[in-house]
């Protein structure tokens, strides 16, 4: 915080120069002839009133309140940016509220025509800044009251300025007072969508900001590198700007609020859409350098619902191919142009064939991975677009790759999973306390150490991995055990390269396979291998083959499906044979016995196959399975 004690140092950081005796600091701007003086003997701040800089109340020009130093820093930075002194005004006053109490804006910025461009409320950093932002979220606070009086303004800015390590550290949150063109188009078709232009009271403005714009705020619109004087700009989000998820951000609650006020009742579908967004975000983060602009963001004023969704579809398609090894059809915007340019003259017949083939794929082979609502006309597309924008804006500031708090990120994903996934017949998501107990029951200290005393990572498989609980917990336990023998490994756990060939999951439910892959990234084990397929089958091309020692595993940990009625007629195995299958009738439900035999196939002699199983059944009593090592039930 800038205080009287460090004010001189802060002024030097702002490039003010002291007089000979050091009692007066001043800074001049040659382009505008403006000058600000700070007189320590008189404890006064002198602004360039002679050049049109307007000061309505002199209390902001003394040293009595640390907030005045924040105003000074903000004005200095505005003049540095190129704003002219006649465009700045301190303590503009309005009558506010039912009792007509006065309200004064710390700084008003006018545009070249003299209209209000932005209203800035200055607060000291920390508690004061946070409390005022909470007031804004609760009932609009001071800024929305000023906006109700000055409707022409285009931006509201809550500004704070700290002084840390001899550097000025500004902080700001900003509200765009202009209606989004996409929401204007939606409001023409849906009269429940409220807009700023139709709001006349503070309460109505706050309601629109909350219900229509989900209390969206921007960052450094005044002083960003791309912002110029009189042209505030939302800075593009770079990969290096992404921050860790935090508990106080209440991501789960905010996502549920988005669903609530947009009347999205199908939470399971919403969770599936969220997984698709996570895959798109992962692909975006993995493909960008720190200084590159991320694509997983909504660029208000530049994006339409179409451009945003097209970008997300491309990221999702690339992510599915690279992370899940699955092809997802994506038709780029320039498809038609490229198609026509490639097939001309005598090749027109080929053009028609390719076009028909693409249209056929679009008609039969595609699904809208970002449809929080059913979309079959333009109005529903616009409604869904609003939900999509709000969800993207919720997630865009945060990072998944390289997070410093893997534990919290994993816990966050578990909360979303518990809220949004309905389990079907034969499915049961093993609670984390149980998976943790099973892993802690294993002798990992000896398993992760070879005969020479070096770290040896076991090869682990869950052949019915579901949401990935067993494997994510195993990743953490194995990593902890390995660190005991080689503490330097802990520094490398963020990359966790060892999981690439050693941590394998198989899942038959396509949705859950995607969930598992995202979950691994959320827990810091993104290089692990998730196979979309049947846990009873061999996949030699993916390193899963019980017929070879290379394709077998040291640890099998799973909670396979139980009691699935009449499963046998639908079981098609191409690379494996199960002896127990012969003892089960077509109407039988004892699928768990097949997974017991499959476990015996997959584990190496002397390996560890912990698994969950139901009480012993008559069918299990008839099954004969040869175990290479003791099995714990």
Coordinates of C-alpha atoms in Angstrom, one line a residue:
X1 CA 0.0 0.0 0.0
X2 CA 1.2 3.6 -0.7
X3 CA 1.4 5.5 2.6
X4 CA 3.0 8.7 3.7
X5 CA 6.0 6.6 4.9
X6 CA 6.8 5.2 1.5
X7 CA 5.2 8.0 -0.7
X8 CA 8.6 9.4 -1.8
X9 CA 9.7 5.9 -3.0
X10 CA 6.4 5.4 -4.8
X11 CA 6.7 8.8 -6.5
X12 CA 10.2 7.9 -7.7
X13 CA 8.7 4.6 -9.1
X14 CA 6.2 6.8 -11.0
X15 CA 9.1 8.8 -12.4
X16 CA 8.6 12.0 -10.3
X17 CA 11.7 14.1 -9.6
X18 CA 12.4 15.7 -6.3
X19 CA 13.4 19.4 -5.8
X20 CA 16.7 20.3 -4.3
X21 CA 15.6 19.9 -0.7
X22 CA 13.4 17.0 -1.5
X23 CA 10.2 18.6 -0.2
X24 CA 8.5 18.9 -3.6
X25 CA 8.2 16.1 -6.2
X26 CA 7.0 16.9 -9.7
X27 CA 6.4 15.3 -13.0
X28 CA 5.7 17.0 -16.4
X29 CA 4.3 15.8 -19.7
X30 CA 5.7 17.6 -22.6
X31 CA 3.0 16.6 -25.1
X32 CA 0.2 18.2 -23.0
X33 CA 2.2 20.6 -20.9
X34 CA 0.6 19.0 -17.8
X35 CA 2.4 19.0 -14.5
X36 CA 1.6 17.4 -11.1
X37 CA 3.4 18.5 -7.9
X38 CA 3.5 16.8 -4.6
X39 CA 4.5 19.2 -1.8
X40 CA 5.5 17.4 1.4
X41 CA 5.9 20.6 3.4
X42 CA 2.3 21.6 2.7
X43 CA 1.0 18.1 2.3
X44 CA -0.7 19.0 -0.9
X45 CA -1.1 17.5 -4.3
X46 CA -1.2 20.0 -7.2
X47 CA -3.1 18.9 -10.3
X48 CA -3.0 20.9 -13.6
X49 CA -6.2 22.9 -13.1
X50 CA -5.0 25.6 -15.4
X51 CA -5.2 23.2 -18.3
X52 CA -8.8 22.1 -17.7
X53 CA -8.1 19.4 -15.1
X54 CA -11.2 19.6 -12.9
X55 CA -11.1 19.1 -9.2
X56 CA -14.5 19.4 -7.6
X57 CA -13.4 19.0 -4.0
X58 CA -10.0 19.6 -2.6
X59 CA -10.1 16.9 0.0
X60 CA -8.7 14.5 -2.6
X61 CA -5.6 16.8 -2.9
X62 CA -4.2 16.4 0.6
X63 CA -2.3 13.6 2.5
X64 CA -5.2 12.8 4.9
X65 CA -6.2 9.5 3.3
X66 CA -4.1 6.8 1.7
X67 CA -6.8 6.5 -0.9
X68 CA -5.7 10.0 -2.3
X69 CA -2.4 8.4 -3.1
X70 CA -4.2 5.7 -5.2
X71 CA -6.0 8.5 -7.0
X72 CA -2.7 10.2 -7.6
X73 CA -1.1 7.1 -9.0
X74 CA -4.1 6.4 -11.3
X75 CA -4.1 10.0 -12.7
X76 CA -0.4 9.8 -13.3
X77 CA -0.8 6.6 -15.2
X78 CA -3.6 8.1 -17.3
X79 CA -1.5 11.1 -18.2
X80 CA 1.4 8.7 -19.0
X81 CA -1.0 6.8 -21.3
X82 CA -1.7 10.0 -23.3
X83 CA -5.0 11.3 -21.8
X84 CA -5.2 15.1 -21.8
X85 CA -5.7 16.9 -18.5
X86 CA -9.0 18.5 -19.6
X87 CA -10.4 15.0 -20.1
X88 CA -10.0 14.1 -16.4
X89 CA -12.2 15.1 -13.5
X90 CA -12.0 14.4 -9.8
X91 CA -14.9 14.1 -7.4
X92 CA -17.8 14.5 -9.8
X93 CA -20.9 14.7 -7.7
X94 CA -24.4 13.3 -8.1
X95 CA -27.4 12.9 -5.8
X96 CA -27.9 9.2 -5.0
X97 CA -30.5 7.0 -3.4
X98 CA -33.9 7.7 -1.9
X99 CA -32.6 10.2 0.6
X100 CA -30.6 12.0 -2.2
X101 CA -27.3 11.6 -0.4
X102 CA -24.4 12.8 -2.4
X103 CA -22.0 10.5 -4.2
X104 CA -18.7 11.5 -5.7
X105 CA -16.7 9.5 -8.3
X106 CA -13.0 9.5 -7.6
X107 CA -12.1 9.9 -11.3
X108 CA -14.2 10.5 -14.4
X109 CA -12.6 10.2 -17.8
X110 CA -14.1 12.0 -20.8
X111 CA -13.6 11.1 -24.4
X112 CA -12.5 13.6 -27.1
X113 CA -16.1 14.9 -27.4
X114 CA -16.5 15.5 -23.7
X115 CA -18.8 12.5 -23.1
X116 CA -18.1 10.2 -20.1
X117 CA -15.8 7.3 -21.2
X118 CA -15.2 5.7 -17.8
X119 CA -15.9 6.2 -14.1
X120 CA -13.1 5.1 -11.8
X121 CA -13.5 4.3 -8.2
X122 CA -10.2 4.1 -6.3
X123 CA -9.6 2.0 -3.2
X124 CA -6.6 1.0 -1.2
X125 CA -5.4 -2.5 -2.0
X126 CA -6.5 -5.5 0.0
X127 CA -9.5 -5.3 2.3
X128 CA -11.0 -2.0 0.9
X129 CA -10.7 -3.2 -2.7
X130 CA -12.1 -6.6 -2.0
X131 CA -15.0 -5.2 0.1
X132 CA -16.1 -2.8 -2.6
X133 CA -16.0 -5.5 -5.2
X134 CA -18.2 -7.6 -2.9
X135 CA -20.6 -4.6 -2.7
X136 CA -20.7 -4.4 -6.4
X137 CA -21.6 -8.1 -6.7
X138 CA -24.2 -7.8 -3.9
X139 CA -26.1 -4.7 -4.9
X140 CA -24.1 -2.7 -7.4
X141 CA -22.0 -0.7 -4.9
X142 CA -20.9 2.8 -5.7
X143 CA -20.0 2.4 -9.3
X144 CA -23.4 1.1 -10.5
X145 CA -25.0 4.0 -8.6
X146 CA -22.8 6.4 -10.5
X147 CA -23.6 4.6 -13.8
X148 CA -27.4 5.1 -13.1
X149 CA -26.7 8.8 -13.0
X150 CA -24.2 8.9 -15.9
X151 CA -25.8 6.5 -18.5
X152 CA -23.5 7.6 -21.3
X153 CA -20.4 6.0 -19.6
X154 CA -18.9 3.0 -21.4
X155 CA -16.8 1.6 -18.6
X156 CA -16.9 1.2 -14.8
X157 CA -13.5 0.6 -13.2
X158 CA -12.6 -0.4 -9.7
X159 CA -9.0 0.5 -9.2
X160 CA -6.4 -0.2 -6.5
X161 CA -2.6 0.4 -6.5
X162 CA -0.1 -1.3 -4.3
X163 CA 3.6 -0.6 -3.8
X164 CA 5.7 -3.8 -3.6
X165 CA 9.5 -4.2 -3.9
X166 CA 9.8 -0.6 -5.1
X167 CA 7.3 -1.2 -7.9
X168 CA 3.8 0.2 -8.5
X169 CA 1.4 -2.7 -8.8
X170 CA -2.0 -1.7 -10.1
X171 CA -5.1 -3.8 -9.9
X172 CA -8.5 -3.2 -11.5
X173 CA -11.7 -4.9 -12.4
X174 CA -13.9 -3.3 -15.1
X175 CA -17.4 -3.6 -16.3
X176 CA -18.3 -3.0 -19.9
X177 CA -21.4 -0.9 -19.9
X178 CA -22.3 -1.7 -23.6
X179 CA -24.6 -4.5 -24.4
X180 CA -23.1 -7.5 -26.2
X181 CA -24.3 -7.6 -29.8
X182 CA -25.0 -11.4 -29.5
X183 CA -27.2 -10.7 -26.5
X184 CA -29.0 -8.0 -28.4
X185 CA -29.8 -10.5 -31.1
X186 CA -31.0 -13.0 -28.6
X187 CA -33.2 -10.4 -26.8
X188 CA -35.1 -9.8 -30.1
X189 CA -36.3 -13.4 -30.0
X190 CA -36.4 -14.0 -26.2
X191 CA -38.2 -11.3 -24.2
X192 CA -36.8 -12.7 -20.9
X193 CA -33.3 -11.5 -21.8
X194 CA -32.8 -8.1 -20.1
X195 CA -30.4 -5.5 -21.5
X196 CA -28.6 -2.6 -20.0
X197 CA -30.3 -0.2 -22.5
X198 CA -33.7 -1.0 -20.9
X199 CA -32.5 -0.7 -17.3
X200 CA -33.4 2.5 -15.5
X201 CA -32.5 2.0 -11.9
X202 CA -29.5 0.7 -10.0
X203 CA -31.4 -2.4 -9.1
X204 CA -32.3 -3.1 -12.8
X205 CA -28.7 -2.5 -13.9
X206 CA -27.4 -4.9 -11.2
X207 CA -30.0 -7.5 -12.3
X208 CA -28.9 -7.3 -15.9
X209 CA -25.2 -7.5 -14.9
X210 CA -26.1 -10.5 -12.8
X211 CA -28.7 -12.4 -14.9
X212 CA -27.7 -11.6 -18.4
X213 CA -23.9 -11.0 -18.1
X214 CA -23.3 -13.3 -15.1
X215 CA -21.4 -10.5 -13.3
X216 CA -18.6 -10.7 -15.9
X217 CA -15.7 -8.3 -15.3
X218 CA -12.6 -7.5 -17.3
X219 CA -9.1 -6.7 -16.2
X220 CA -6.7 -4.0 -17.1
X221 CA -8.6 -2.1 -19.8
X222 CA -7.0 1.3 -19.1
X223 CA -3.3 0.6 -19.0
X224 CA -2.8 -2.5 -21.0
X225 CA -0.2 -2.7 -23.8
X226 CA -2.9 -2.6 -26.5
X227 CA -4.9 0.1 -24.8
X228 CA -4.3 3.7 -26.0
X229 CA -5.6 7.0 -24.7
X230 CA -9.4 7.3 -25.2
X231 CA -9.5 3.7 -26.4
X232 CA -9.7 1.3 -23.5
X233 CA -9.3 -2.3 -24.6
X234 CA -9.9 -5.6 -23.0
X235 CA -6.4 -7.1 -23.0
X236 CA -6.1 -10.4 -24.8
X237 CA -5.6 -13.3 -22.5
X238 CA -2.1 -14.8 -22.8
X239 CA -1.1 -18.3 -21.6
X240 CA 1.2 -16.7 -19.0
X241 CA -1.7 -14.7 -17.6
X242 CA -3.6 -17.9 -16.6
X243 CA -3.9 -18.4 -12.8
X244 CA -4.6 -21.4 -10.6
X245 CA -8.1 -22.3 -9.5
X246 CA -8.8 -21.2 -6.0
X247 CA -11.3 -22.4 -3.4
X248 CA -12.7 -18.8 -2.9
X249 CA -13.6 -18.6 -6.6
X250 CA -16.5 -21.0 -6.0
X251 CA -16.3 -22.5 -9.5
X252 CA -18.8 -25.2 -8.9
X253 CA -21.4 -22.9 -7.4
X254 CA -20.9 -20.4 -10.2
X255 CA -21.3 -23.0 -12.8
X256 CA -24.5 -24.2 -11.2
X257 CA -25.8 -20.6 -11.1
X258 CA -25.1 -20.3 -14.8
X259 CA -27.3 -23.4 -15.4
X260 CA -30.0 -22.1 -13.1
X261 CA -30.5 -18.6 -14.5
X262 CA -30.3 -20.0 -18.1
X263 CA -32.9 -22.7 -17.2
X264 CA -30.6 -25.7 -18.0
X265 CA -32.1 -28.6 -16.0
X266 CA -30.2 -31.5 -17.5
X267 CA -27.1 -31.6 -15.3
X268 CA -25.7 -34.8 -16.8
X269 CA -25.8 -33.3 -20.2
X270 CA -24.3 -30.1 -18.9
X271 CA -21.4 -32.1 -17.3
X272 CA -20.7 -33.8 -20.7
X273 CA -20.5 -30.4 -22.3
X274 CA -18.2 -29.3 -19.6
X275 CA -15.9 -32.2 -20.3
X276 CA -15.8 -31.2 -24.0
X277 CA -14.8 -27.7 -22.9
X278 CA -12.1 -29.0 -20.7
X279 CA -10.7 -31.1 -23.6
X280 CA -10.7 -27.9 -25.8
X281 CA -9.0 -25.9 -23.0
X282 CA -6.4 -28.6 -22.4
X283 CA -5.6 -28.7 -26.1
X284 CA -5.3 -24.9 -26.2
X285 CA -3.0 -24.8 -23.2
X286 CA -0.8 -27.6 -24.5
X287 CA -0.4 -26.1 -27.9
X288 CA 0.5 -22.5 -26.8
X289 CA 3.7 -20.8 -25.7
X290 CA 3.6 -18.6 -22.6
X291 CA 3.4 -15.3 -24.6
X292 CA 0.8 -16.5 -27.1
X293 CA -2.8 -15.5 -26.9
X294 CA -5.1 -18.3 -25.9
X295 CA -8.0 -19.3 -28.1
X296 CA -10.2 -20.5 -25.2
X297 CA -11.7 -17.2 -24.4
X298 CA -14.7 -15.0 -25.4
X299 CA -13.6 -11.8 -27.1
X300 CA -16.5 -9.5 -26.5
X301 CA -17.0 -7.1 -29.4
X302 CA -15.1 -9.4 -31.7
X303 CA -16.6 -12.8 -31.3
X304 CA -20.0 -14.0 -32.4
X305 CA -21.5 -17.2 -31.1
X306 CA -20.5 -18.7 -34.4
X307 CA -16.8 -17.7 -34.3
X308 CA -16.5 -18.8 -30.7
X309 CA -18.1 -22.2 -31.3
X310 CA -16.1 -22.8 -34.4
X311 CA -12.9 -22.2 -32.5
X312 CA -14.0 -24.5 -29.7
X313 CA -14.9 -27.2 -32.2
X314 CA -11.5 -27.1 -33.7
X315 CA -9.8 -27.2 -30.4
X316 CA -12.0 -30.1 -29.3
X317 CA -11.4 -32.0 -32.5
X318 CA -7.6 -31.6 -32.1
X319 CA -7.8 -32.5 -28.5
X320 CA -9.8 -35.6 -29.1
X321 CA -7.3 -36.7 -31.7
X322 CA -4.2 -36.0 -29.7
X323 CA -5.4 -36.8 -26.2
X324 CA -7.9 -39.6 -26.8
X325 CA -6.7 -40.9 -30.2
X326 CA -10.2 -40.4 -31.5
X327 CA -11.2 -38.6 -34.7
X328 CA -13.9 -36.0 -34.4
X329 CA -15.2 -34.4 -37.6
X330 CA -14.4 -30.7 -37.9
X331 CA -15.3 -28.6 -41.0
X332 CA -13.3 -25.4 -41.1
X333 CA -14.8 -22.1 -42.1
X334 CA -12.8 -22.0 -45.4
X335 CA -13.9 -25.5 -46.4
X336 CA -16.1 -24.4 -49.3
X337 CA -13.5 -22.0 -50.7
X338 CA -10.7 -24.6 -50.5
X339 CA -12.9 -27.3 -52.0
X340 CA -13.9 -25.1 -55.0
X341 CA -10.3 -24.0 -55.6
X342 CA -9.1 -27.6 -55.6
X343 CA -11.7 -29.0 -58.0
X344 CA -12.1 -27.0 -61.2
X345 CA -13.1 -27.8 -64.7
X346 CA -13.1 -31.5 -65.4
X347 CA -12.8 -32.3 -61.7
X348 CA -16.3 -30.9 -60.9
X349 CA -17.7 -34.4 -60.4
X350 CA -15.1 -35.1 -57.8
X351 CA -16.1 -31.8 -56.1
X352 CA -19.7 -33.0 -55.8
X353 CA -18.6 -36.4 -54.5
X354 CA -16.5 -34.9 -51.7
X355 CA -19.2 -32.3 -50.9
X356 CA -21.8 -35.0 -50.6
X357 CA -19.5 -37.1 -48.5
X358 CA -18.9 -34.2 -46.1
X359 CA -22.6 -33.4 -45.9
X360 CA -23.3 -37.0 -45.2
X361 CA -20.8 -37.0 -42.3
X362 CA -22.3 -33.8 -40.9
X363 CA -25.8 -35.3 -41.1
X364 CA -25.1 -38.7 -39.6
X365 CA -21.8 -38.7 -37.8
X366 CA -21.7 -35.5 -35.8
X367 CA -23.0 -34.3 -32.4
X368 CA -23.0 -30.8 -31.0
X369 CA -20.4 -31.2 -28.2
X370 CA -21.3 -27.8 -26.8
X371 CA -25.1 -28.0 -26.7
X372 CA -26.1 -27.2 -23.1
X373 CA -29.6 -26.9 -24.6
X374 CA -31.1 -28.8 -27.6
X375 CA -30.5 -26.8 -30.7
X376 CA -32.7 -27.1 -33.8
X377 CA -33.3 -23.5 -34.8
X378 CA -31.7 -20.1 -34.6
X379 CA -33.4 -19.0 -31.4
X380 CA -32.3 -22.1 -29.5
X381 CA -28.8 -21.6 -31.0
X382 CA -28.7 -18.1 -29.5
X383 CA -29.9 -19.3 -26.1
X384 CA -27.3 -22.0 -26.0
X385 CA -24.7 -19.5 -27.2
X386 CA -25.3 -17.4 -24.1
X387 CA -24.8 -20.4 -21.8
X388 CA -21.6 -21.3 -23.7
X389 CA -20.2 -17.8 -23.5
X390 CA -20.8 -17.6 -19.7
X391 CA -19.2 -21.0 -19.1
X392 CA -16.2 -20.1 -21.3
X393 CA -15.8 -16.8 -19.4
X394 CA -16.0 -18.8 -16.1
X395 CA -13.1 -21.1 -17.1
X396 CA -10.9 -18.9 -19.3
X397 CA -8.8 -17.2 -16.6
X398 CA -7.6 -20.4 -15.1
X399 CA -5.0 -22.9 -16.0
X400 CA -5.0 -26.7 -16.0
X401 CA -1.6 -27.5 -17.3
X402 CA 1.2 -26.5 -14.9
X403 CA -1.0 -25.6 -12.0
X404 CA 0.7 -25.3 -8.7
X405 CA -2.2 -26.8 -6.7
X406 CA -2.8 -30.2 -8.3
X407 CA -4.7 -31.4 -5.1
X408 CA -7.3 -28.6 -5.3
X409 CA -7.7 -29.0 -9.1
X410 CA -8.4 -32.7 -8.6
X411 CA -10.8 -32.0 -5.8
X412 CA -12.6 -29.4 -8.0
X413 CA -13.1 -32.0 -10.7
X414 CA -14.4 -34.5 -8.2
X415 CA -17.1 -32.0 -7.1
X416 CA -18.1 -31.4 -10.7
X417 CA -18.2 -35.1 -11.3
X418 CA -20.4 -35.8 -8.3
X419 CA -22.8 -33.1 -9.3
X420 CA -23.1 -34.0 -12.9
X421 CA -22.8 -37.7 -13.6
X422 CA -25.6 -40.3 -13.3
X423 CA -24.4 -43.9 -12.9
X424 CA -26.0 -46.6 -15.0
X425 CA -26.4 -50.3 -14.6
X426 CA -23.2 -52.1 -13.7
X427 CA -21.5 -48.8 -12.9
X428 CA -20.3 -47.7 -9.5
X429 CA -17.8 -44.9 -8.9
X430 CA -15.6 -46.1 -6.1
X431 CA -15.4 -43.4 -3.5
X432 CA -12.0 -41.8 -3.1
X433 CA -11.6 -42.9 0.6
X434 CA -11.9 -46.5 -0.5
X435 CA -9.5 -46.2 -3.4
X436 CA -7.0 -44.5 -1.1
X437 CA -7.4 -47.2 1.5
X438 CA -6.7 -49.9 -1.1
X439 CA -3.6 -48.2 -2.4
X440 CA -2.3 -47.5 1.1
X441 CA -2.8 -51.2 1.8
X442 CA -0.3 -52.1 -0.9
X443 CA 3.5 -52.5 -0.1
X444 CA 4.4 -49.7 -2.5
X445 CA 7.6 -48.9 -0.6
X446 CA 9.1 -52.2 -1.8
X447 CA 7.2 -52.2 -5.2
X448 CA 8.8 -48.9 -6.4
X449 CA 12.3 -50.0 -5.5
X450 CA 14.3 -52.4 -7.6
X451 CA 17.1 -54.7 -6.3
X452 CA 19.7 -52.1 -6.8
X453 CA 17.8 -49.6 -4.7
X454 CA 16.8 -47.4 -7.6
X455 CA 13.3 -46.2 -8.3
X456 CA 11.2 -48.6 -10.4
X457 CA 7.8 -47.5 -11.5
X458 CA 5.3 -50.4 -11.6
X459 CA 3.0 -50.8 -14.6
X460 CA -0.6 -50.3 -13.5
X461 CA -3.9 -50.9 -15.2
X462 CA -7.5 -50.3 -14.3
X463 CA -9.5 -52.3 -16.9
X464 CA -12.8 -50.6 -15.9
X465 CA -11.5 -47.2 -15.0
X466 CA -14.8 -45.3 -15.0
X467 CA -14.0 -41.8 -13.8
X468 CA -10.4 -42.8 -13.0
X469 CA -10.4 -42.7 -9.2
X470 CA -8.2 -45.8 -8.8
X471 CA -5.6 -44.5 -11.2
X472 CA -5.5 -40.9 -10.0
X473 CA -5.1 -42.1 -6.4
X474 CA -2.5 -44.6 -7.5
X475 CA -0.6 -41.9 -9.3
X476 CA -0.4 -39.9 -6.1
X477 CA 0.6 -42.8 -3.9
X478 CA 3.2 -44.2 -6.2
X479 CA 4.7 -40.7 -6.7
X480 CA 4.9 -40.2 -2.9
X481 CA 6.6 -43.6 -2.5
X482 CA 9.1 -42.9 -5.2
X483 CA 10.0 -39.6 -3.6
X484 CA 11.2 -41.4 -0.5
X485 CA 14.0 -43.0 -2.5
X486 CA 14.8 -40.1 -4.8
X487 CA 13.7 -36.7 -3.4
X488 CA 14.7 -35.0 -6.7
X489 CA 11.8 -36.8 -8.4
X490 CA 9.4 -34.5 -6.5
X491 CA 10.5 -31.5 -8.6
X492 CA 9.5 -33.3 -11.8
X493 CA 6.1 -34.6 -10.7
X494 CA 4.3 -31.7 -12.6
X495 CA 5.3 -33.5 -15.8
X496 CA 4.9 -37.0 -14.5
X497 CA 6.5 -38.6 -17.6
X498 CA 6.7 -42.0 -15.9
X499 CA 2.9 -42.5 -16.3
X500 CA 3.1 -42.5 -20.1
X501 CA 3.6 -46.2 -20.4
X502 CA 2.9 -47.3 -16.9
X503 CA -0.6 -45.9 -16.0
X504 CA -3.3 -47.4 -18.2
X505 CA -7.0 -47.2 -18.0
X506 CA -9.7 -48.9 -20.2
X507 CA -13.3 -47.7 -20.2
X508 CA -16.1 -48.8 -22.4
X509 CA -18.3 -45.8 -21.8
X510 CA -17.2 -43.1 -24.2
X511 CA -18.3 -40.3 -21.9
X512 CA -16.4 -41.8 -19.0
X513 CA -13.3 -42.4 -21.1
X514 CA -13.2 -38.6 -21.8
X515 CA -13.9 -37.9 -18.1
X516 CA -10.9 -40.1 -17.1
X517 CA -8.5 -38.4 -19.5
X518 CA -9.5 -35.0 -18.2
X519 CA -9.3 -36.2 -14.6
X520 CA -5.7 -37.4 -15.2
X521 CA -4.7 -33.9 -16.3
X522 CA -6.5 -32.4 -13.4
X523 CA -4.5 -34.6 -11.1
X524 CA -1.1 -34.0 -12.8
X525 CA -1.0 -37.3 -14.7
X526 CA -1.9 -36.1 -18.1
X527 CA 0.5 -38.4 -20.0
X528 CA -1.3 -41.5 -18.8
X529 CA -3.0 -43.7 -21.4
X530 CA -6.8 -44.1 -21.5
X531 CA -8.2 -46.6 -24.0
X532 CA -11.8 -46.3 -25.1
X533 CA -12.7 -50.0 -25.3
X534 CA -13.7 -53.2 -23.5
X535 CA -11.6 -54.1 -20.5
X536 CA -12.0 -57.8 -21.4
X537 CA -10.2 -57.3 -24.7
X538 CA -6.5 -57.1 -25.8
X539 CA -5.2 -54.0 -27.6
X540 CA -1.7 -54.9 -28.8
X541 CA -1.3 -51.6 -30.6
X542 CA -1.9 -49.8 -27.3
X543 CA 0.4 -51.9 -25.2
X544 CA -2.4 -54.1 -23.6
X545 CA -1.8 -57.7 -24.5
X546 CA -2.1 -60.5 -21.9
X547 CA -0.5 -62.9 -24.4
X548 CA 2.9 -61.3 -24.0
X549 CA 4.8 -60.3 -20.9
X550 CA 5.4 -56.8 -22.3
X551 CA 1.6 -56.3 -22.5
X552 CA 1.0 -57.4 -18.9
X553 CA 1.1 -55.4 -15.7
X554 CA 2.6 -55.3 -12.2
X555 CA -0.6 -54.0 -10.5
X556 CA -4.2 -54.4 -11.5
X557 CA -6.6 -52.2 -9.5
X558 CA -10.2 -52.0 -10.4
X559 CA -13.9 -52.0 -9.5
X560 CA -15.3 -53.9 -12.5
X561 CA -19.0 -54.0 -13.4
X562 CA -21.2 -56.5 -11.6
X563 CA -24.5 -58.1 -12.5
X564 CA -25.3 -56.9 -16.0
X565 CA -28.4 -58.7 -17.3
X566 CA -28.1 -60.7 -20.6
X567 CA -24.7 -59.3 -21.5
X568 CA -23.3 -62.4 -23.3
X569 CA -25.0 -61.9 -26.7
X570 CA -23.5 -58.4 -26.9
X571 CA -20.0 -59.4 -25.9
X572 CA -17.8 -59.4 -29.0
X573 CA -14.1 -60.2 -28.3
X574 CA -11.6 -60.4 -31.2
X575 CA -8.3 -60.7 -29.6
X576 CA -9.0 -62.7 -26.4
X577 CA -10.7 -65.9 -25.2
X578 CA -12.3 -66.3 -21.7
X579 CA -12.9 -69.8 -20.4
X580 CA -15.5 -68.8 -17.9
X581 CA -17.7 -67.4 -20.7
X582 CA -18.6 -71.0 -21.6
X583 CA -20.3 -71.5 -18.2
X584 CA -22.6 -68.4 -18.5
X585 CA -26.0 -68.5 -20.2
X586 CA -27.2 -65.9 -22.7
X587 CA -29.5 -64.5 -20.0
X588 CA -26.9 -64.6 -17.3
X589 CA -25.7 -61.5 -15.5
X590 CA -22.4 -62.7 -13.9
X591 CA -20.1 -60.5 -15.9
X592 CA -17.9 -60.0 -12.8
X593 CA -16.6 -63.6 -13.2
X594 CA -15.1 -62.6 -16.6
X595 CA -13.3 -59.7 -15.1
X596 CA -11.8 -62.0 -12.4
X597 CA -10.4 -64.3 -15.2
X598 CA -9.3 -61.2 -17.1
X599 CA -7.4 -60.0 -14.1
X600 CA -5.6 -63.3 -14.0
X601 CA -4.6 -62.9 -17.6
X602 CA -3.3 -59.3 -17.2
X603 CA -1.1 -59.5 -14.2
X604 CA 2.4 -60.8 -14.3
X605 CA 3.5 -63.7 -12.1
X606 CA 4.0 -62.3 -8.6
X607 CA 2.1 -59.2 -9.4
X608 CA -0.6 -57.5 -7.2
X609 CA -4.2 -57.5 -8.3
X610 CA -6.3 -55.7 -5.7
X611 CA -9.9 -55.4 -6.7
X612 CA -13.4 -54.9 -5.4
X613 CA -16.0 -57.6 -5.6
X614 CA -19.5 -58.4 -4.4
X615 CA -20.3 -61.3 -2.0
X616 CA -19.5 -64.7 -3.3
X617 CA -22.2 -66.0 -5.7
X618 CA -23.0 -69.5 -6.9
X619 CA -21.6 -68.7 -10.3
X620 CA -18.4 -67.5 -8.7
X621 CA -18.2 -70.8 -6.8
X622 CA -18.4 -72.7 -10.1
X623 CA -15.7 -70.5 -11.8
X624 CA -12.2 -71.9 -11.9
X625 CA -9.5 -69.3 -12.3
X626 CA -5.8 -69.9 -12.0
X627 CA -4.1 -67.1 -10.1
X628 CA -0.4 -66.3 -10.5
X629 CA -0.5 -64.6 -7.1
X630 CA -2.8 -64.2 -4.1
X631 CA -5.9 -62.2 -4.8
X632 CA -7.5 -60.0 -2.0
X633 CA -11.3 -59.7 -2.0

